[in-house]
Every structure is written in structure tokens, then in C-alpha cells.
Amino acid sequence: MRTIRVAAAQSGPIQKAEPRDDVVRRLVALLEEAARRGARLVVFPELALTTFFPRWYMEEETDVLAWFEPSMPSPTTRPLFDRARELGIGFSLGYAELTPEGRRFNTSILVDERGEIVGKYRKIHLPGHVAYDPDRAFQHLEKRYFEPGDLGFPVWRTLGGIMGMCICNDRRWPETWRVLGLQSVELVMLGFNTPSVNSQDSAEGPTQRLFHHRLSMQAGAYQNATWAVAVAKAGVEDGHALMGGTLIVDPNGEIVAESATLEDELVLYDCDLDACRFGKQTIFDFARHRRTEHYGLITSRTGARPPD
Ligand code: CDT
């Protein structure tokens, strides 16, 4: 058995006016509780340091850049790195990345138990739109504020396993999972901000959005024989609801742990990375069963086209 206790650290809402230092204090509190409860890896949400700002239309560059981190660790996030190193615990963290060249990405980093950044992923599937849409109740401007990621879907040997990351909307695309699966990934971590249709959505009742979230996570994990940890930013941010639904899925595609609230909450599970072996050596033994000669359209064509 190669068991790693993973803590999915769901965030409750972060209001637009909440200072980033306060958010980091919340993340440190979750990290400390996770360490107390024996976790070796903590997974934080997408854009974990701020409200989900792509819902707000901004024209001024300075207004946009205010949401971004020009360095990592930054002075604001340094306490999280320091505490993680003291506690000997790894973490992944989503944030808005501003590069030295002025490029903007929706990014996650993976930090090992020594507090070193060992991996970086930049979100590839950006949902939403570029221009202000007057017909929408709220905006979803990821395509305005971020470039599509340029790092592919790497995996890293760290924390005793083969680890991969993706972010939110990426989980809905089987291509994400298969590229990670083809690198023998054993644990995929991702953060998400998924809006609710309305504020009636709650942890009590599964809605269609929660169903699609679970379906995507369970299918991705099963079809690639990997653990998968999805961590929400949840609850109502300045009147806009995020659905929640933090969960951990085993390599059989079963949900083994799930959040019960829309607040800051830890969901822990002992993930035995050796449990990936059965699926990877049998039904999803890619080397024996895949037929790449028939998969050309996957990379040669982007949009669907009916036959002539
Ligand atoms: N953050 C993010 O990627 N959210 C999307 C919302 C899709 S609806 C525009 C998601 O896939 O959950």
C-alpha cells in the first residue's frame, strides 16, 4: 500500500472586498487543521486567493491586474508556504498568475513538503466569453482575462506518487484526463468555481450541475484508473452563488468522500495509490488496448462537423 492522506480544502465564499491577507489566514487555518488530522497533501480551490473575479466586467488594465499575483510565493502568500514547510505538508493552490512579460493565466501550483514549488499548470479549457454580454445575469469573462495555458498537462513524481493537475472546466473534457492518464497519473487534483443556476442550490440537493460535475469526475477517474480530488469555492459571493461539491473519487470511479457544507471545510481521505494498479493493468491497460490509428480526429479536428 502507498497511502497518502489527502485533504480537500473547500473554501466558503470570498467577497470582493475581502483582503487577500485575510483569505490567506483562512487557508493557513485549513492547512493547520489538515496537518493536525494527519494529511500530507492539501488541495485548495481554483483562484483560491480572491472572489471569482471573472464574473465582473472590467475595462481598465489596472483594475484587472489588481486580482493577479506577479510572483509566487508573493508577500501575501508567503505565510502559507512557511507554515506548510514547518508542518511538512504539500499543497496545491489556484491563483491568477501575471508573468514578468505581462501574460495572464489561470494557474495552479504544486508545492512539496519542503515548501518548494515542484509543478505548475495553466488552465487550458477557458469557459465563457471575451466581451461584455448584456443578456447575462452575470458575466463569465475567463476568455477576456486569461490566455489558454501553454504548459500542456504535465505530471510530477512527488509526495510518493505521480501527481497531475487541471482546473475546473478542464474536468469536463475527456482529453484532459486521457493526456494525464497516458503519463500514468495516480492522483489528479483540481480546484473549481462553478456557478449555481440560482441561490437555491445547496449541499442538500443534487442539481443537474452537481450531477455533471460528479459524472465528469467519476468518468475521468475510472477511465484512467486514478484518484481524483475536486475542490470547490462554494457559497454566495456578493450575491452570486457557487455550487460547492468538493469530493474525492477513487480509481474505480466511486465517490469516497464529499463535503457537507458551502463553507470552509476539510474533506479527508486515505488514498492508496497502489489501488490504481488494477485498472491500469486490466481494462485500462492502454498499451494493450488503445487503437491510436483510429483516434486521429481527436487532434486534427477541433469542432464537430457532420458528414457531407
Ligand atoms: N471556473 C470554471 O471553469 N467554471 C466553469 C463554469 C462553466 S459555465 C460558464 C465550469 O466548468 O464549472
PDB file of C-alpha atoms in Angstrom, residues 146-289:
ATOM      1  CA  PHE A 146      -6.672  34.811 -19.240  1.00  0.00           C
ATOM      2  CA  GLU A 147      -4.736  33.239 -22.100  1.00  0.00           C
ATOM      3  CA  PRO A 148      -5.175  29.490 -22.612  1.00  0.00           C
ATOM      4  CA  GLY A 149      -2.475  27.612 -20.728  1.00  0.00           C
ATOM      5  CA  ASP A 150       0.776  26.899 -22.568  1.00  0.00           C
ATOM      6  CA  LEU A 151       2.262  24.141 -20.422  1.00  0.00           C
ATOM      7  CA  GLY A 152       0.193  21.138 -21.525  1.00  0.00           C
ATOM      8  CA  PHE A 153      -0.947  18.681 -18.851  1.00  0.00           C
ATOM      9  CA  PRO A 154       2.272  17.649 -17.074  1.00  0.00           C
ATOM     10  CA  VAL A 155       2.590  15.183 -14.205  1.00  0.00           C
ATOM     11  CA  TRP A 156       5.179  15.177 -11.431  1.00  0.00           C
ATOM     12  CA  ARG A 157       6.767  12.478  -9.307  1.00  0.00           C
ATOM     13  CA  THR A 158       6.392  13.926  -5.829  1.00  0.00           C
ATOM     14  CA  LEU A 159       4.851  13.162  -2.417  1.00  0.00           C
ATOM     15  CA  GLY A 160       5.282   9.444  -3.109  1.00  0.00           C
ATOM     16  CA  GLY A 161       3.206   9.303  -6.294  1.00  0.00           C
ATOM     17  CA  ILE A 162       2.610  10.517  -9.835  1.00  0.00           C
ATOM     18  CA  MET A 163       0.601  13.724  -9.495  1.00  0.00           C
ATOM     19  CA  GLY A 164      -1.300  15.767 -12.041  1.00  0.00           C
ATOM     20  CA  MET A 165      -3.389  18.929 -12.013  1.00  0.00           C
ATOM     21  CA  CYS A 166      -6.099  20.519 -14.063  1.00  0.00           C
ATOM     22  CA  ILE A 167      -8.527  23.349 -13.291  1.00  0.00           C
ATOM     23  CA  CYS A 168     -12.318  23.500 -13.144  1.00  0.00           C
ATOM     24  CA  ASN A 169     -13.715  23.394 -16.698  1.00  0.00           C
ATOM     25  CA  ASP A 170     -10.841  21.074 -17.741  1.00  0.00           C
ATOM     26  CA  ARG A 171     -12.577  18.301 -15.808  1.00  0.00           C
ATOM     27  CA  ARG A 172     -15.419  18.213 -18.330  1.00  0.00           C
ATOM     28  CA  TRP A 173     -13.064  17.279 -21.211  1.00  0.00           C
ATOM     29  CA  PRO A 174     -12.007  13.639 -21.584  1.00  0.00           C
ATOM     30  CA  GLU A 175      -8.892  14.842 -23.424  1.00  0.00           C
ATOM     31  CA  THR A 176      -7.607  16.346 -20.153  1.00  0.00           C
ATOM     32  CA  TRP A 177      -7.918  13.057 -18.311  1.00  0.00           C
ATOM     33  CA  ARG A 178      -6.502  10.896 -21.078  1.00  0.00           C
ATOM     34  CA  VAL A 179      -3.387  13.030 -21.526  1.00  0.00           C
ATOM     35  CA  LEU A 180      -2.803  12.735 -17.778  1.00  0.00           C
ATOM     36  CA  GLY A 181      -3.686   9.024 -17.868  1.00  0.00           C
ATOM     37  CA  LEU A 182      -1.151   8.415 -20.630  1.00  0.00           C
ATOM     38  CA  GLN A 183       1.530   9.623 -18.212  1.00  0.00           C
ATOM     39  CA  SER A 184       0.412   7.059 -15.612  1.00  0.00           C
ATOM     40  CA  VAL A 185      -1.071   9.653 -13.314  1.00  0.00           C
ATOM     41  CA  GLU A 186      -2.144   8.348  -9.889  1.00  0.00           C
ATOM     42  CA  LEU A 187      -3.779  11.417  -8.374  1.00  0.00           C
ATOM     43  CA  VAL A 188      -5.364  14.342 -10.207  1.00  0.00           C
ATOM     44  CA  MET A 189      -6.115  17.457  -8.173  1.00  0.00           C
ATOM     45  CA  LEU A 190      -8.255  20.310  -9.337  1.00  0.00           C
ATOM     46  CA  GLY A 191      -9.997  23.344  -7.951  1.00  0.00           C
ATOM     47  CA  PHE A 192     -13.220  24.792  -9.289  1.00  0.00           C
ATOM     48  CA  ASN A 193     -15.641  27.739  -9.154  1.00  0.00           C
ATOM     49  CA  THR A 194     -18.883  26.537 -10.697  1.00  0.00           C
ATOM     50  CA  PRO A 195     -21.770  28.988 -10.552  1.00  0.00           C
ATOM     51  CA  SER A 196     -25.146  27.742  -9.383  1.00  0.00           C
ATOM     52  CA  VAL A 197     -28.169  28.283 -11.554  1.00  0.00           C
ATOM     53  CA  ASN A 198     -29.726  30.072  -8.607  1.00  0.00           C
ATOM     54  CA  SER A 199     -29.090  30.514  -4.932  1.00  0.00           C
ATOM     55  CA  GLN A 200     -31.461  27.651  -4.077  1.00  0.00           C
ATOM     56  CA  ASP A 201     -28.699  25.188  -4.989  1.00  0.00           C
ATOM     57  CA  SER A 202     -27.179  23.805  -1.828  1.00  0.00           C
ATOM     58  CA  ALA A 203     -25.246  20.873  -0.496  1.00  0.00           C
ATOM     59  CA  GLU A 204     -28.573  19.184   0.398  1.00  0.00           C
ATOM     60  CA  GLY A 205     -29.968  18.527  -3.053  1.00  0.00           C
ATOM     61  CA  PRO A 206     -28.116  17.417  -6.188  1.00  0.00           C
ATOM     62  CA  THR A 207     -28.857  19.678  -9.121  1.00  0.00           C
ATOM     63  CA  GLN A 208     -28.058  18.968 -12.738  1.00  0.00           C
ATOM     64  CA  ARG A 209     -24.822  20.969 -12.375  1.00  0.00           C
ATOM     65  CA  LEU A 210     -23.705  18.833  -9.475  1.00  0.00           C
ATOM     66  CA  PHE A 211     -24.663  15.747 -11.453  1.00  0.00           C
ATOM     67  CA  HIS A 212     -22.494  16.815 -14.418  1.00  0.00           C
ATOM     68  CA  HIS A 213     -19.635  17.626 -12.044  1.00  0.00           C
ATOM     69  CA  ARG A 214     -19.790  14.209 -10.401  1.00  0.00           C
ATOM     70  CA  LEU A 215     -20.231  12.482 -13.758  1.00  0.00           C
ATOM     71  CA  SER A 216     -17.133  14.180 -15.199  1.00  0.00           C
ATOM     72  CA  MET A 217     -15.024  13.436 -12.124  1.00  0.00           C
ATOM     73  CA  GLN A 218     -16.139   9.831 -11.807  1.00  0.00           C
ATOM     74  CA  ALA A 219     -15.724   9.053 -15.516  1.00  0.00           C
ATOM     75  CA  GLY A 220     -12.302  10.729 -15.671  1.00  0.00           C
ATOM     76  CA  ALA A 221     -11.022   8.847 -12.633  1.00  0.00           C
ATOM     77  CA  TYR A 222     -12.432   5.455 -13.676  1.00  0.00           C
ATOM     78  CA  GLN A 223     -11.371   5.606 -17.328  1.00  0.00           C
ATOM     79  CA  ASN A 224      -7.814   6.474 -16.348  1.00  0.00           C
ATOM     80  CA  ALA A 225      -7.627   4.437 -13.136  1.00  0.00           C
ATOM     81  CA  THR A 226      -6.591   7.384 -10.998  1.00  0.00           C
ATOM     82  CA  TRP A 227      -7.579   9.087  -7.785  1.00  0.00           C
ATOM     83  CA  ALA A 228      -9.203  12.458  -8.349  1.00  0.00           C
ATOM     84  CA  VAL A 229      -9.711  15.299  -5.880  1.00  0.00           C
ATOM     85  CA  ALA A 230     -12.004  18.192  -6.822  1.00  0.00           C
ATOM     86  CA  VAL A 231     -12.161  21.189  -4.502  1.00  0.00           C
ATOM     87  CA  ALA A 232     -14.811  23.889  -4.680  1.00  0.00           C
ATOM     88  CA  LYS A 233     -15.010  27.504  -3.849  1.00  0.00           C
ATOM     89  CA  ALA A 234     -18.587  27.453  -2.570  1.00  0.00           C
ATOM     90  CA  GLY A 235     -21.398  29.650  -1.343  1.00  0.00           C
ATOM     91  CA  VAL A 236     -22.623  33.125  -2.179  1.00  0.00           C
ATOM     92  CA  GLU A 237     -20.036  35.693  -3.281  1.00  0.00           C
ATOM     93  CA  ASP A 238     -21.542  39.195  -3.453  1.00  0.00           C
ATOM     94  CA  GLY A 239     -24.933  37.741  -4.342  1.00  0.00           C
ATOM     95  CA  HIS A 240     -23.608  35.160  -6.822  1.00  0.00           C
ATOM     96  CA  ALA A 241     -23.883  31.507  -5.810  1.00  0.00           C
ATOM     97  CA  LEU A 242     -21.189  28.893  -6.379  1.00  0.00           C
ATOM     98  CA  MET A 243     -22.470  25.331  -6.187  1.00  0.00           C
ATOM     99  CA  GLY A 244     -19.871  23.610  -3.979  1.00  0.00           C
ATOM    100  CA  GLY A 245     -19.486  19.838  -4.286  1.00  0.00           C
ATOM    101  CA  THR A 246     -15.953  19.117  -3.095  1.00  0.00           C
ATOM    102  CA  LEU A 247     -15.263  15.405  -3.497  1.00  0.00           C
ATOM    103  CA  ILE A 248     -12.680  12.653  -3.729  1.00  0.00           C
ATOM    104  CA  VAL A 249     -13.069   9.835  -6.265  1.00  0.00           C
ATOM    105  CA  ASP A 250     -11.219   6.515  -6.188  1.00  0.00           C
ATOM    106  CA  PRO A 251      -9.703   4.783  -9.247  1.00  0.00           C
ATOM    107  CA  ASN A 252     -12.905   2.730  -9.662  1.00  0.00           C
ATOM    108  CA  GLY A 253     -14.842   5.945 -10.158  1.00  0.00           C
ATOM    109  CA  GLU A 254     -16.581   5.751  -6.773  1.00  0.00           C
ATOM    110  CA  ILE A 255     -17.038   8.920  -4.725  1.00  0.00           C
ATOM    111  CA  VAL A 256     -15.407   8.094  -1.385  1.00  0.00           C
ATOM    112  CA  ALA A 257     -15.737  11.451   0.396  1.00  0.00           C
ATOM    113  CA  GLU A 258     -17.753  14.594  -0.154  1.00  0.00           C
ATOM    114  CA  SER A 259     -18.307  17.976   1.502  1.00  0.00           C
ATOM    115  CA  ALA A 260     -21.448  18.661   3.531  1.00  0.00           C
ATOM    116  CA  THR A 261     -21.470  22.478   3.562  1.00  0.00           C
ATOM    117  CA  LEU A 262     -20.861  25.542   1.415  1.00  0.00           C
ATOM    118  CA  GLU A 263     -18.280  26.880   3.890  1.00  0.00           C
ATOM    119  CA  ASP A 264     -14.597  26.430   4.629  1.00  0.00           C
ATOM    120  CA  GLU A 265     -14.474  22.670   5.166  1.00  0.00           C
ATOM    121  CA  LEU A 266     -11.941  19.855   5.024  1.00  0.00           C
ATOM    122  CA  VAL A 267     -12.712  16.557   3.307  1.00  0.00           C
ATOM    123  CA  LEU A 268     -10.068  13.942   4.100  1.00  0.00           C
ATOM    124  CA  TYR A 269      -9.375  10.523   2.671  1.00  0.00           C
ATOM    125  CA  ASP A 270      -6.553   7.975   2.746  1.00  0.00           C
ATOM    126  CA  CYS A 271      -5.765   7.452  -0.925  1.00  0.00           C
ATOM    127  CA  ASP A 272      -3.847   4.236  -1.596  1.00  0.00           C
ATOM    128  CA  LEU A 273      -2.011   4.987  -4.816  1.00  0.00           C
ATOM    129  CA  ASP A 274      -1.473   1.269  -5.391  1.00  0.00           C
ATOM    130  CA  ALA A 275      -5.234   0.990  -5.890  1.00  0.00           C
ATOM    131  CA  CYS A 276      -4.643   2.497  -9.361  1.00  0.00           C
ATOM    132  CA  ARG A 277      -2.747  -0.602 -10.399  1.00  0.00           C
ATOM    133  CA  PHE A 278      -5.707  -2.906 -11.047  1.00  0.00           C
ATOM    134  CA  GLY A 279      -7.403  -0.613 -13.578  1.00  0.00           C
ATOM    135  CA  LYS A 280      -4.138   0.354 -15.227  1.00  0.00           C
ATOM    136  CA  GLN A 281      -3.161  -3.301 -15.687  1.00  0.00           C
ATOM    137  CA  THR A 282      -6.523  -4.653 -16.858  1.00  0.00           C
ATOM    138  CA  ILE A 283      -9.350  -2.859 -18.630  1.00  0.00           C
ATOM    139  CA  PHE A 284      -7.406   0.399 -18.990  1.00  0.00           C
ATOM    140  CA  ASP A 285      -4.053  -1.115 -19.901  1.00  0.00           C
ATOM    141  CA  PHE A 286      -3.574   1.474 -22.617  1.00  0.00           C
ATOM    142  CA  ALA A 287      -0.568  -0.211 -24.245  1.00  0.00           C
ATOM    143  CA  ARG A 288      -2.589  -3.352 -24.956  1.00  0.00           C
ATOM    144  CA  HIS A 289      -5.983  -1.912 -25.835  1.00  0.00           C
TER     145      HIS A 289
END
